[in-house]
CSV table of C-alpha atoms and ligand atoms in Angstrom, one decimal:
chain,number,residue,atom,x,y,z
A,1,UNK,CA,216.1,124.8,225.3
A,2,UNK,CA,217.4,121.4,223.6
A,3,UNK,CA,219.2,119.4,226.2
A,4,UNK,CA,222.9,119.4,224.9
A,5,UNK,CA,224.2,115.3,224.5
A,6,UNK,CA,226.9,113.9,226.2
A,7,UNK,CA,229.5,114.1,223.2
A,8,UNK,CA,229.2,118.3,222.9
A,9,UNK,CA,229.2,118.6,226.4
A,10,UNK,CA,232.9,116.6,226.5
A,11,UNK,CA,233.9,118.7,223.9
A,12,UNK,CA,232.8,121.9,225.8
A,13,UNK,CA,234.4,120.4,228.7
A,14,UNK,CA,237.9,120.3,226.5
A,15,UNK,CA,237.8,123.4,225.5
A,16,UNK,CA,236.8,125.3,228.8
A,17,UNK,CA,239.4,123.4,230.7
A,18,UNK,CA,242.0,124.5,228.3
A,19,UNK,CA,241.2,127.8,228.2
A,20,UNK,CA,240.8,127.8,232.2
A,21,UNK,CA,244.1,126.0,232.5
A,22,UNK,CA,246.2,128.7,230.5
A,23,UNK,CA,244.6,131.3,233.1
A,24,UNK,CA,245.3,129.3,235.8
A,25,UNK,CA,249.0,128.8,234.7
A,26,UNK,CA,249.1,132.8,234.7
A,27,UNK,CA,247.8,132.7,238.3
A,28,UNK,CA,251.0,133.7,241.1
A,29,UNK,CA,249.3,132.9,244.2
A,30,UNK,CA,250.0,129.6,245.0
A,31,UNK,CA,247.2,129.2,248.0
A,32,UNK,CA,244.6,129.8,244.4
A,33,UNK,CA,246.8,128.0,241.8
A,34,UNK,CA,248.1,124.9,244.0
A,35,UNK,CA,246.3,124.3,247.2
A,36,UNK,CA,242.9,125.4,246.3
A,37,UNK,CA,242.9,124.5,241.9
A,38,UNK,CA,245.4,122.2,241.2
A,39,UNK,CA,245.7,120.1,244.7
A,40,UNK,CA,242.2,120.9,245.5
A,41,UNK,CA,239.1,120.9,243.2
A,42,UNK,CA,240.9,120.3,240.0
A,43,UNK,CA,242.3,117.0,241.6
A,44,UNK,CA,239.1,115.9,242.7
A,45,UNK,CA,237.2,115.9,240.0
A,46,UNK,CA,240.0,114.6,237.7
A,47,UNK,CA,241.3,111.9,240.0
A,48,UNK,CA,237.9,111.2,241.0
A,49,UNK,CA,236.5,110.3,237.2
A,50,UNK,CA,239.8,108.4,236.6
A,51,UNK,CA,240.0,106.1,239.8
A,52,UNK,CA,235.7,105.3,238.7
A,53,UNK,CA,237.3,104.4,235.1
A,54,UNK,CA,240.0,102.6,236.5
A,55,UNK,CA,237.7,101.0,238.7
A,56,UNK,CA,235.9,99.5,235.6
A,57,UNK,CA,238.7,98.8,233.1
A,58,UNK,CA,240.1,95.3,234.8
A,59,UNK,CA,236.6,94.1,235.4
A,60,UNK,CA,235.4,95.3,232.2
A,61,UNK,CA,238.2,93.4,230.1
A,62,UNK,CA,237.6,90.3,231.8
A,63,UNK,CA,233.8,90.3,231.5
A,64,UNK,CA,233.6,91.3,227.9
A,65,UNK,CA,236.1,89.1,226.5
A,66,UNK,CA,234.7,85.8,228.2
A,67,UNK,CA,231.8,86.8,226.9
A,68,UNK,CA,232.8,87.7,223.5
A,69,UNK,CA,235.5,84.6,223.4
A,70,UNK,CA,232.3,81.6,224.5
A,71,UNK,CA,229.8,83.9,222.3
A,72,UNK,CA,231.5,83.1,218.8
A,73,UNK,CA,230.1,79.8,217.6
A,74,UNK,CA,232.3,77.9,217.5
A,75,UNK,CA,236.1,77.5,218.6
A,76,UNK,CA,237.2,78.2,215.0
A,77,UNK,CA,235.8,81.6,214.6
A,78,UNK,CA,237.0,82.0,218.1
A,79,UNK,CA,240.5,81.1,216.4
A,80,UNK,CA,240.1,83.0,213.0
A,81,UNK,CA,238.9,86.0,214.7
A,82,UNK,CA,241.9,86.4,217.2
A,83,UNK,CA,244.5,85.4,214.7
A,84,UNK,CA,243.3,88.3,212.3
A,85,UNK,CA,242.9,90.7,214.8
A,86,UNK,CA,246.6,89.5,216.2
A,87,UNK,CA,247.9,90.2,212.9
A,88,UNK,CA,246.4,93.6,212.1
A,89,UNK,CA,247.7,95.0,215.9
A,90,UNK,CA,250.9,93.8,215.5
A,91,UNK,CA,251.2,94.7,211.3
A,92,UNK,CA,249.9,98.1,212.1
A,93,UNK,CA,252.2,98.4,214.6
A,94,UNK,CA,254.9,97.6,212.7
A,95,UNK,CA,253.7,100.0,209.6
A,96,UNK,CA,253.8,102.8,212.1
A,97,UNK,CA,257.4,102.3,213.3
A,98,UNK,CA,258.4,102.2,209.9
A,99,UNK,CA,256.9,105.9,209.3
A,100,UNK,CA,258.0,107.2,212.3
A,101,UNK,CA,261.9,105.7,211.6
A,102,UNK,CA,261.1,107.3,207.8
A,103,UNK,CA,259.6,110.8,208.7
A,104,UNK,CA,262.4,111.1,211.3
A,105,UNK,CA,265.3,110.1,208.9
A,106,UNK,CA,264.0,112.8,206.8
A,107,UNK,CA,263.4,115.9,209.4
A,108,UNK,CA,266.5,114.8,211.9
A,109,UNK,CA,264.9,115.7,215.0
A,110,UNK,CA,267.9,115.9,216.8
A,111,UNK,CA,270.4,117.6,214.6
A,112,UNK,CA,271.5,121.0,215.4
A,113,UNK,CA,269.7,121.1,218.5
A,114,UNK,CA,270.1,123.9,221.4
A,115,UNK,CA,270.6,121.2,224.8
A,116,UNK,CA,271.2,124.3,227.0
A,117,UNK,CA,267.5,124.9,226.2
A,118,UNK,CA,266.4,121.8,226.7
A,119,UNK,CA,263.9,121.1,230.1
A,120,UNK,CA,265.3,118.1,231.7
A,121,UNK,CA,263.0,115.7,233.2
A,122,UNK,CA,264.0,114.4,236.8
A,123,UNK,CA,264.2,111.3,238.1
A,124,UNK,CA,266.0,109.1,234.9
A,125,UNK,CA,268.5,107.3,237.4
A,126,UNK,CA,265.0,105.7,239.1
A,127,UNK,CA,263.9,104.0,235.6
A,128,UNK,CA,265.2,100.8,235.1
A,129,UNK,CA,265.0,99.1,232.0
A,130,UNK,CA,262.3,96.7,231.0
A,131,UNK,CA,263.4,93.2,230.6
A,132,UNK,CA,260.8,91.9,227.8
A,133,UNK,CA,260.9,88.3,229.0
A,134,UNK,CA,259.2,89.5,231.9
A,135,UNK,CA,257.0,91.1,229.9
A,136,UNK,CA,256.1,88.5,227.9
A,137,UNK,CA,255.9,86.2,231.3
A,138,UNK,CA,253.0,88.7,232.8
A,139,UNK,CA,250.7,87.5,230.1
A,140,UNK,CA,250.5,83.9,232.6
A,141,UNK,CA,250.2,85.0,235.5
A,142,UNK,CA,250.4,82.6,238.6
A,143,UNK,CA,247.8,83.6,240.4
A,144,UNK,CA,244.7,85.2,238.8
A,145,UNK,CA,243.4,87.2,241.9
A,146,UNK,CA,246.7,88.9,242.1
A,147,UNK,CA,246.3,89.6,238.5
A,148,UNK,CA,243.5,92.1,239.2
A,149,UNK,CA,244.7,93.4,242.1
A,150,UNK,CA,248.0,94.3,240.5
A,151,UNK,CA,245.8,95.5,237.3
A,152,UNK,CA,248.0,92.9,235.3
A,153,UNK,CA,245.6,93.7,232.7
A,154,UNK,CA,247.6,90.8,229.9
A,155,UNK,CA,247.3,88.4,232.5
A,156,UNK,CA,243.5,89.0,233.1
A,157,UNK,CA,243.2,89.0,229.2
A,158,UNK,CA,244.7,85.5,228.6
A,159,UNK,CA,243.0,83.8,231.6
A,160,UNK,CA,239.7,86.0,230.1
A,161,UNK,CA,240.4,84.0,226.4
A,162,UNK,CA,241.1,80.6,228.1
A,163,UNK,CA,238.0,80.7,230.3
A,164,UNK,CA,235.8,81.6,227.1
A,165,UNK,CA,237.2,79.0,225.3
A,166,UNK,CA,236.5,76.8,228.2
A,167,UNK,CA,232.6,78.1,228.5
A,168,UNK,CA,232.7,77.0,224.3
A,169,UNK,CA,234.5,73.4,224.7
A,170,UNK,CA,231.8,72.4,227.4
A,171,UNK,CA,229.2,73.5,225.5
A,172,UNK,CA,225.7,73.0,226.7
A,173,UNK,CA,226.4,72.4,230.1
A,174,UNK,CA,228.2,75.8,230.5
A,175,UNK,CA,225.1,77.4,229.1
A,176,UNK,CA,224.4,79.3,232.7
A,177,UNK,CA,227.6,80.7,232.6
A,178,UNK,CA,227.3,82.2,229.2
A,179,UNK,CA,224.1,83.5,230.5
A,180,UNK,CA,225.6,85.0,233.3
A,181,UNK,CA,228.9,86.4,231.3
A,182,UNK,CA,226.3,88.2,229.2
A,183,UNK,CA,224.2,89.3,231.9
A,184,UNK,CA,227.4,90.7,233.8
A,185,UNK,CA,228.4,92.2,230.3
A,186,UNK,CA,225.6,94.5,230.3
A,187,UNK,CA,225.5,95.2,233.7
A,188,UNK,CA,229.5,96.6,233.1
A,189,UNK,CA,228.5,98.8,230.0
A,190,UNK,CA,225.4,100.2,231.7
A,191,UNK,CA,227.6,101.1,234.6
A,192,UNK,CA,230.2,102.8,232.0
A,193,UNK,CA,227.2,105.3,230.7
A,194,UNK,CA,226.6,106.1,234.6
A,195,UNK,CA,230.2,107.2,235.1
A,196,UNK,CA,230.0,108.7,231.7
A,197,UNK,CA,227.9,110.9,233.0
A,198,UNK,CA,230.5,112.4,234.7
A,199,UNK,CA,232.8,112.5,232.1
A,200,UNK,CA,232.6,116.1,231.4
A,201,UNK,CA,233.8,117.5,235.0
A,202,UNK,CA,236.1,115.0,235.0
A,203,UNK,CA,238.0,115.9,231.2
A,204,UNK,CA,237.2,119.8,232.3
A,205,UNK,CA,239.7,119.4,235.6
A,206,UNK,CA,242.3,117.6,233.5
A,207,UNK,CA,242.8,119.1,230.8
A,208,UNK,CA,243.0,122.0,232.8
A,209,UNK,CA,245.4,120.3,235.0
A,210,UNK,CA,247.7,119.5,231.7
A,211,UNK,CA,247.3,122.9,230.7
A,212,UNK,CA,248.4,124.8,234.2
A,213,UNK,CA,251.0,122.4,234.7
A,214,UNK,CA,253.0,121.2,231.6
A,215,UNK,CA,254.0,124.2,230.1
A,216,UNK,CA,254.7,125.0,226.1
A,217,UNK,CA,257.7,126.9,226.5
A,218,UNK,CA,259.1,123.0,227.2
A,219,UNK,CA,258.2,122.4,223.8
A,220,UNK,CA,259.8,125.3,222.1
A,221,UNK,CA,263.8,123.6,221.9
A,222,UNK,CA,262.0,120.6,220.7
A,223,UNK,CA,259.4,122.0,217.7
A,224,UNK,CA,261.3,119.1,215.5
A,225,UNK,CA,261.2,116.2,217.9
A,226,UNK,CA,257.3,117.1,218.0
A,227,UNK,CA,256.5,118.1,214.5
A,228,UNK,CA,258.2,114.3,213.5
A,229,UNK,CA,255.6,112.8,215.8
A,230,UNK,CA,252.8,114.8,215.0
A,231,UNK,CA,253.7,114.5,211.4
A,232,UNK,CA,253.9,110.3,211.6
A,233,UNK,CA,250.9,110.1,213.6
A,234,UNK,CA,249.0,112.1,210.9
A,235,UNK,CA,249.8,110.1,208.3
A,236,UNK,CA,249.5,106.9,210.4
A,237,UNK,CA,245.5,108.0,210.9
A,238,UNK,CA,244.8,109.8,207.4
A,239,UNK,CA,246.7,107.3,205.3
A,240,UNK,CA,247.0,104.0,206.7
A,241,UNK,CA,244.0,104.2,208.4
A,242,UNK,CA,241.5,105.9,206.5
A,243,UNK,CA,243.1,104.1,203.5
A,244,UNK,CA,242.4,100.9,204.7
A,245,UNK,CA,238.5,101.7,205.6
A,246,UNK,CA,238.1,102.9,202.2
A,247,UNK,CA,240.2,100.1,199.7
A,248,UNK,CA,239.8,97.1,202.5
A,249,UNK,CA,236.4,98.0,203.9
A,250,UNK,CA,234.8,100.0,201.2
A,251,UNK,CA,232.9,102.6,203.6
A,252,UNK,CA,233.2,106.3,203.8
A,253,UNK,CA,236.1,107.4,206.4
A,254,UNK,CA,234.2,110.9,206.5
A,255,UNK,CA,231.8,108.9,208.6
A,256,UNK,CA,234.6,107.4,210.7
A,257,UNK,CA,236.7,110.8,211.6
A,258,UNK,CA,233.3,112.4,212.8
A,259,UNK,CA,231.9,109.5,214.9
A,260,UNK,CA,235.6,109.0,216.1
A,261,UNK,CA,235.5,112.6,217.3
A,262,UNK,CA,234.4,111.8,221.0
A,263,UNK,CA,236.5,109.2,221.2
A,264,UNK,CA,239.4,111.2,220.6
A,265,UNK,CA,238.5,113.8,222.8
A,266,UNK,CA,238.5,111.3,225.6
A,267,UNK,CA,241.9,110.4,224.6
A,268,UNK,CA,243.0,113.6,224.4
A,269,UNK,CA,242.0,114.6,228.1
A,270,UNK,CA,242.5,111.3,229.9
A,271,UNK,CA,245.6,110.6,227.7
A,272,UNK,CA,244.8,106.3,228.4
A,273,UNK,CA,243.3,104.0,226.3
A,274,UNK,CA,242.1,102.4,228.9
A,275,UNK,CA,240.4,105.0,230.0
A,276,UNK,CA,238.4,105.2,226.3
A,277,UNK,CA,237.6,101.9,226.4
A,278,UNK,CA,234.2,102.1,227.8
A,279,UNK,CA,232.8,105.1,225.3
A,280,UNK,CA,235.0,102.5,222.6
A,281,UNK,CA,232.6,99.9,223.1
A,282,UNK,CA,229.6,102.2,223.9
A,283,UNK,CA,230.2,104.0,220.1
A,284,UNK,CA,231.3,100.8,218.4
A,285,UNK,CA,227.6,98.8,219.0
A,286,UNK,CA,225.4,102.3,218.7
A,287,UNK,CA,227.3,104.6,216.4
A,288,UNK,CA,229.4,101.9,213.9
A,289,UNK,CA,227.5,99.4,214.0
A,290,UNK,CA,229.9,96.4,215.1
A,291,UNK,CA,228.3,93.5,216.7
A,292,UNK,CA,229.0,93.2,220.4
A,293,UNK,CA,230.2,89.3,219.7
A,294,UNK,CA,233.4,91.3,217.9
A,295,UNK,CA,233.9,94.6,219.6
A,296,UNK,CA,233.8,93.3,223.0
A,297,UNK,CA,237.0,90.9,221.9
A,298,UNK,CA,238.6,93.4,219.6
A,299,UNK,CA,238.4,96.6,221.4
A,300,UNK,CA,239.5,95.4,225.0
A,301,UNK,CA,242.5,93.2,223.4
A,302,UNK,CA,243.5,96.5,221.1
A,303,UNK,CA,243.5,99.0,224.2
A,304,UNK,CA,245.9,96.8,226.0
A,305,UNK,CA,248.5,95.5,223.2
A,306,UNK,CA,247.8,97.3,220.2
A,307,UNK,CA,248.9,101.2,220.7
A,308,UNK,CA,250.4,101.8,216.9
A,309,UNK,CA,250.8,105.9,218.7
A,310,UNK,CA,253.3,104.9,221.5
A,311,UNK,CA,255.0,102.7,218.6
A,312,UNK,CA,255.4,106.0,217.0
A,313,UNK,CA,256.5,107.8,219.7
A,314,UNK,CA,259.4,105.1,220.2
A,315,UNK,CA,260.7,105.3,216.9
A,316,UNK,CA,261.1,108.9,216.7
A,317,UNK,CA,262.3,109.1,219.8
A,318,UNK,CA,265.0,106.1,219.1
A,319,UNK,CA,266.2,108.6,216.0
A,320,UNK,CA,266.4,111.7,218.0
A,321,UNK,CA,268.7,110.3,221.1
A,322,UNK,CA,270.6,108.8,218.6
A,323,UNK,CA,271.6,111.8,216.9
A,324,UNK,CA,271.9,114.1,219.8
A,325,UNK,CA,274.3,111.4,221.0
A,326,UNK,CA,275.8,111.2,217.9
A,327,UNK,CA,275.7,107.6,217.4
A,328,UNK,CA,274.8,106.0,214.2
A,329,UNK,CA,272.3,103.3,213.4
A,330,UNK,CA,272.6,100.6,211.1
A,331,UNK,CA,269.9,98.6,209.0
A,332,UNK,CA,270.6,95.9,212.1
A,333,UNK,CA,269.6,98.4,214.6
A,334,UNK,CA,266.5,99.5,212.8
A,335,UNK,CA,265.1,95.8,212.2
A,336,UNK,CA,265.9,95.8,216.3
A,337,UNK,CA,264.0,98.9,216.7
A,338,UNK,CA,260.7,97.7,215.0
A,339,UNK,CA,261.0,94.2,216.6
A,340,UNK,CA,261.3,95.8,220.1
A,341,UNK,CA,259.1,98.9,219.8
A,342,UNK,CA,256.3,96.0,218.8
A,343,UNK,CA,256.6,94.6,222.2
A,344,UNK,CA,256.7,97.7,223.8
A,345,UNK,CA,254.0,98.8,222.3
A,346,UNK,CA,251.9,95.1,223.5
A,347,UNK,CA,253.6,95.4,226.9
A,348,UNK,CA,252.4,99.4,227.6
A,349,UNK,CA,249.7,99.7,229.7
A,350,UNK,CA,246.9,101.6,228.6
A,351,UNK,CA,247.8,104.8,231.3
A,352,UNK,CA,249.5,107.9,230.9
A,353,UNK,CA,253.5,108.1,230.5
A,354,UNK,CA,253.8,104.2,230.4
A,355,UNK,CA,255.3,104.4,226.7
A,356,UNK,CA,258.2,106.5,227.9
A,357,UNK,CA,258.8,104.1,230.2
A,358,UNK,CA,258.8,101.0,227.6
A,359,UNK,CA,261.1,103.2,225.5
A,360,UNK,CA,264.0,102.1,228.3
A,361,UNK,CA,263.1,98.9,226.4
A,362,UNK,CA,263.6,99.9,223.1
A,363,UNK,CA,266.7,102.4,223.6
A,364,UNK,CA,268.8,99.4,225.4
A,365,UNK,CA,267.9,96.6,222.7
A,366,UNK,CA,270.4,99.1,220.5
A,367,UNK,CA,272.6,100.4,223.2
A,368,UNK,CA,271.4,104.0,223.0
A,369,UNK,CA,271.8,105.5,226.8
A,370,UNK,CA,268.8,105.2,228.9
A,371,UNK,CA,269.1,108.8,230.4
A,372,UNK,CA,268.6,110.4,226.8
A,373,UNK,CA,264.7,109.9,227.7
A,374,UNK,CA,265.0,112.8,230.4
A,375,UNK,CA,265.3,115.3,227.6
A,376,UNK,CA,262.2,114.6,226.0
A,377,UNK,CA,260.0,113.9,229.4
A,378,UNK,CA,259.4,117.3,229.6
A,379,UNK,CA,257.1,117.2,226.3
A,380,UNK,CA,256.0,113.8,226.9
A,381,UNK,CA,252.4,114.5,228.2
A,382,UNK,CA,250.8,117.1,225.8
A,383,UNK,CA,252.1,114.2,223.1
A,384,UNK,CA,251.0,111.0,225.0
A,385,UNK,CA,247.7,112.9,224.5
A,386,UNK,CA,247.5,113.0,221.0
A,387,UNK,CA,249.1,109.4,220.5
A,388,UNK,CA,246.6,108.0,222.9
A,389,UNK,CA,243.8,109.0,220.0
A,390,UNK,CA,246.2,107.4,217.7
A,391,UNK,CA,246.8,104.0,219.9
A,392,UNK,CA,242.7,104.2,220.0
A,393,UNK,CA,241.8,104.4,216.0
A,394,UNK,CA,243.9,102.0,215.6
A,395,UNK,CA,241.6,99.5,217.8
A,396,UNK,CA,238.5,100.9,216.2
A,397,UNK,CA,239.6,100.8,212.6
A,398,UNK,CA,240.7,96.8,213.3
A,399,UNK,CA,236.9,96.1,214.7
A,400,UNK,CA,235.1,97.8,211.9
A,401,UNK,CA,237.0,95.7,209.0
A,402,UNK,CA,237.1,92.5,211.0
A,403,UNK,CA,233.5,92.7,211.9
A,404,UNK,CA,233.0,93.6,208.2
A,405,UNK,CA,234.7,90.3,207.3
A,406,UNK,CA,232.9,88.4,209.5
A,407,UNK,CA,229.4,89.6,208.7
A,408,UNK,CA,229.2,90.8,212.2
A,409,UNK,CA,228.6,94.8,210.8
A,410,UNK,CA,225.5,96.4,210.1
A,411,UNK,CA,226.5,99.3,207.5
A,412,UNK,CA,223.2,101.2,208.0
A,413,UNK,CA,224.1,101.9,211.4
A,414,UNK,CA,227.9,102.9,210.6
A,415,UNK,CA,226.2,105.0,207.5
A,416,UNK,CA,223.2,106.6,209.5
A,417,UNK,CA,224.3,110.2,210.9
A,418,UNK,CA,225.5,110.7,214.5
A,419,UNK,CA,223.4,109.0,217.0
A,420,UNK,CA,224.1,110.7,220.2
A,421,UNK,CA,225.8,109.1,222.9
A,422,UNK,CA,223.1,109.3,226.0
B,501,LIG,N1,249.1,106.8,227.5
B,501,LIG,C1,249.0,105.7,226.8
B,501,LIG,C2,248.2,104.9,226.2
B,501,LIG,O1,247.2,105.1,227.1
B,501,LIG,C3,249.9,104.9,226.3
B,501,LIG,C4,251.7,105.6,226.3
B,501,LIG,O2,251.9,106.2,224.8
B,501,LIG,O3,252.0,106.3,227.7
B,501,LIG,O4,247.3,104.5,225.0
């Protein structure tokens, strides 16, 4: 029998995990369901896998960004790629919010909803509002070890960029340092390949846990809210991203969709952009034909600051909560939502559920009650799984387009039928 490749294994694990989770949710014995499965085997496999990924993320981001920044031939190129990437990320996020606001103003998800049937989330009173100046200040850590230890990815990223730039500026004398980072980058990518062998088990356990814990019954009263989000996510993916690939990149969008599937599956099961970063980096090189010099810079940056799916959820949530509380929003409010949701998306860490916490900042900016979050908490996890896929799709599309413009792209690799990851 032909050996199954990793991509197929992950997909199979996802389907089996979902089925297993649904079956598990019907089991009444707490000993089997809770103790043995949810708090036992599934937790061990799922959290074990996530821990291993998280273990890699911060050092991987650091090493790959230093390497990418330092290996771009000259400082002008760093500046050009850096600013193009930032413009792309911010523009697509702003567009995503506009799509979300438009869709939700047409569908009106918060009108005519029976509040008694909504499952309220717990612990909202503890959610403190996020201050956006503090979010920005995280970018400059006072102690780099603390930034590493706290998983302050924005801070680590900033430090990596300035170290990389300094290596380029020093030139010849810093050559050994560049080689060191090049080697470290390879080592980390190898580590990723090793850990990814474990992905099918992790994915199975994570998906089974979600399906056994988060009942779809919570979804029913909020179908319109969920439909708005799904529609806006669909527009962002199929029209905005694929349109950009076709019109700006002159590339076949079907190839992208096919090769992006395994990454999407991983996003879906982990609900974490950071968890999908290693696979994005690997695919970018082997599947999409993007040179590592570009992808090692744009992908970690994107996984940290570019969250279009999250911004879409925040846009829809604002309109939904405003409609429920009967608070009208004016044009100025919408502009404010676009601005704060772009910032919130930059400040959102690529792990499950943070988008919802950052929503407090967007709500506060237009004086909407933060408690409104309780209404949507119950179904957020399932939507998080999907929006994370869009977050990461945006990073990959940007990476491909920038690589193509910078002649760091091998179109023949992009067009070859899937090279399966090993
Ligand atoms: N889970 C999302 C991500 O990792 C962030 C969020 O929306 O909560 O991309």
